[in-house]
XYZ file of C-alpha atoms in Angstrom:
144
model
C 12.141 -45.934 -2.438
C 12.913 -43.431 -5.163
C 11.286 -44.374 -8.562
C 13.405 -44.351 -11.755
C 13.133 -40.758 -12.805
C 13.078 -41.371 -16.551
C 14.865 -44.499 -18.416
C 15.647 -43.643 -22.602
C 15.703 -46.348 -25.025
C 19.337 -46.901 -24.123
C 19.403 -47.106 -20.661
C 20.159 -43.450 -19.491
C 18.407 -42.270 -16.809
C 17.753 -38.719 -16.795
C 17.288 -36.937 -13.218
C 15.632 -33.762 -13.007
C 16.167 -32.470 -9.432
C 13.495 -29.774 -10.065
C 10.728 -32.020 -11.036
C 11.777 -34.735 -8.657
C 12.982 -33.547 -5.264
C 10.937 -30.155 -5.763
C 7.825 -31.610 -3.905
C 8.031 -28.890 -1.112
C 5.108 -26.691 -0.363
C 5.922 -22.736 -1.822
C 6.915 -20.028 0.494
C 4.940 -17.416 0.767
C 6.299 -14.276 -1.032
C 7.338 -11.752 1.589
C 7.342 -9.001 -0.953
C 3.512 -10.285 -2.529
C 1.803 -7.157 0.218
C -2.096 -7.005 -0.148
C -3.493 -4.150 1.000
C -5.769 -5.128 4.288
C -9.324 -3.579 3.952
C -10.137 -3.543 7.410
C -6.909 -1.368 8.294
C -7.919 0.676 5.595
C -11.290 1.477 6.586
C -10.067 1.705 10.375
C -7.686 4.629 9.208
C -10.190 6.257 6.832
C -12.799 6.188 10.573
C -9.709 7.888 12.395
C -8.734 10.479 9.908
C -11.959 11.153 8.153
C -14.894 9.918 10.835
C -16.257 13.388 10.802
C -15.142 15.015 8.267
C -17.139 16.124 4.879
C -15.718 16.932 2.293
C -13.367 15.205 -0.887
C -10.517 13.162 0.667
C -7.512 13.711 -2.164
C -5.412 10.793 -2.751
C -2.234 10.208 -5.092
C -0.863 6.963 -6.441
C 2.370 7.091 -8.533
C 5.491 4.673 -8.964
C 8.463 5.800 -6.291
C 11.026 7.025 -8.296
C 13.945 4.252 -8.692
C 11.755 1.503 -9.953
C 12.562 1.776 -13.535
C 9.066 2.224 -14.178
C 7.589 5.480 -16.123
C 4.450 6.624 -15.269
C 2.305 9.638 -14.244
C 0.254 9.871 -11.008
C -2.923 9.114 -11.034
C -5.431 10.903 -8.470
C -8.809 10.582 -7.531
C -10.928 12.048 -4.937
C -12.975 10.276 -2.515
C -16.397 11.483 -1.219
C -15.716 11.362 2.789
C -18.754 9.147 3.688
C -19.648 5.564 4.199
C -18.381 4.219 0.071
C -14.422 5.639 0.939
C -13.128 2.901 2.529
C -13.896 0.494 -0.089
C -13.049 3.044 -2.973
C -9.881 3.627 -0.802
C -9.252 -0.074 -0.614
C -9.965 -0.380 -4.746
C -7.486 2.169 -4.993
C -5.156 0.869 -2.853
C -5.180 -2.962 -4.558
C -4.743 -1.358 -8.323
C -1.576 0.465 -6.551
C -0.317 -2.744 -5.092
C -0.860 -4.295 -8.326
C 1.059 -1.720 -9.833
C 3.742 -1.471 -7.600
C 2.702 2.535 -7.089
C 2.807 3.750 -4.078
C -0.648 5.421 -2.466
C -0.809 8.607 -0.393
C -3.635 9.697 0.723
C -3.970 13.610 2.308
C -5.153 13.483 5.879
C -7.627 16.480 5.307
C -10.476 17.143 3.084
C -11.118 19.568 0.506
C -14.131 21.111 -1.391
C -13.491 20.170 -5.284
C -11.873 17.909 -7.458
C -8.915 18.962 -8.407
C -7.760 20.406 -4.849
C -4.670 18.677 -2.770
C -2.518 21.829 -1.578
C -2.597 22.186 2.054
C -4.247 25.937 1.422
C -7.226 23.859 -0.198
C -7.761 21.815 3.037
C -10.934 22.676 4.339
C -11.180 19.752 6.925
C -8.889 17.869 9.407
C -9.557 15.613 12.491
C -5.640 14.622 12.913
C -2.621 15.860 14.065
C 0.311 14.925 11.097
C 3.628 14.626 12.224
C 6.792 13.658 10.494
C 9.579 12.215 12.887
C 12.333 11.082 10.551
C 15.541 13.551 10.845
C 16.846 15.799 13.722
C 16.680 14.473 17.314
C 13.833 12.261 17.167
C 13.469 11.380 20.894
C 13.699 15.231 21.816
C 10.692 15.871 19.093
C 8.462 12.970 20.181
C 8.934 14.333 24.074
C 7.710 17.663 23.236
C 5.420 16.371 20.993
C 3.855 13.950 24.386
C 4.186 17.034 26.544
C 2.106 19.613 24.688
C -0.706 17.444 23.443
């Protein structure tokens, strides 16, 4: 049975449907994204495995949030510390609500992000999100 939920002096009893009925466990929030650092150090072994070099990575808010900020970059050594830099990185921009991108290349100094100032890169980069898409991703499957 339901216990009184609080009696005054004169005989009111005051229900609070929050604090009574709101027993359930919490949903986890869908939006509440941690950045995972296995992932992060698998992708840092694809793109920079054997690469040397500075890896150059951005974080900044996405315009549309309503937040001001400038970007912040750093530059990662491409060795056995940048995944968990990366992942550092990565957690302060999910904490921050910036987004991270990190340049699939490396470069020689600090300070370096163009794609003239890539020295390095193990990956093919491909951007598939206007135009015929199916007809780009064929041609892409038949020449490599």
């Amino acid at each position: 049975m339901l216990g009184v939920g609080g009696m005054s002096d004169d005989k009111i009893i005051h229900f609070n449907p929050w604090r009574d009925f709101n027993d359930a466990a919490p949903l986890p929030d869908p939006f509440a994204v941690e950045p995972d650092p296995a992932q992060i150090a698998r992708f840092v072994d694809v793109v920079f495995g054997y690469s040397e070099g500075l890896i150059p990575v951005r974080g900044f808010v996405d315009k549309g949030q309503g937040k001001d900020g400038r970007p912040h970059n750093i530059w990662i050594d491409a060795n056995g510390a940048a995944p968990d830099k990366l992942a550092t990185f990565a957690a302060w921009g999910a904490r921050e609500g910036a987004a991270v991108y990190v340049i699939p290349g490396t470069v020689a100094e600090t300070g370096q992000a163009r794609a003239a100032d890539v020295l390095q890169m193990q990956s093919v980069v491909v951007d598939l999100d206007a135009g015929n898409i199916p007809a780009k991703l064929d041609h892409l499957v038949h020449h490599l």
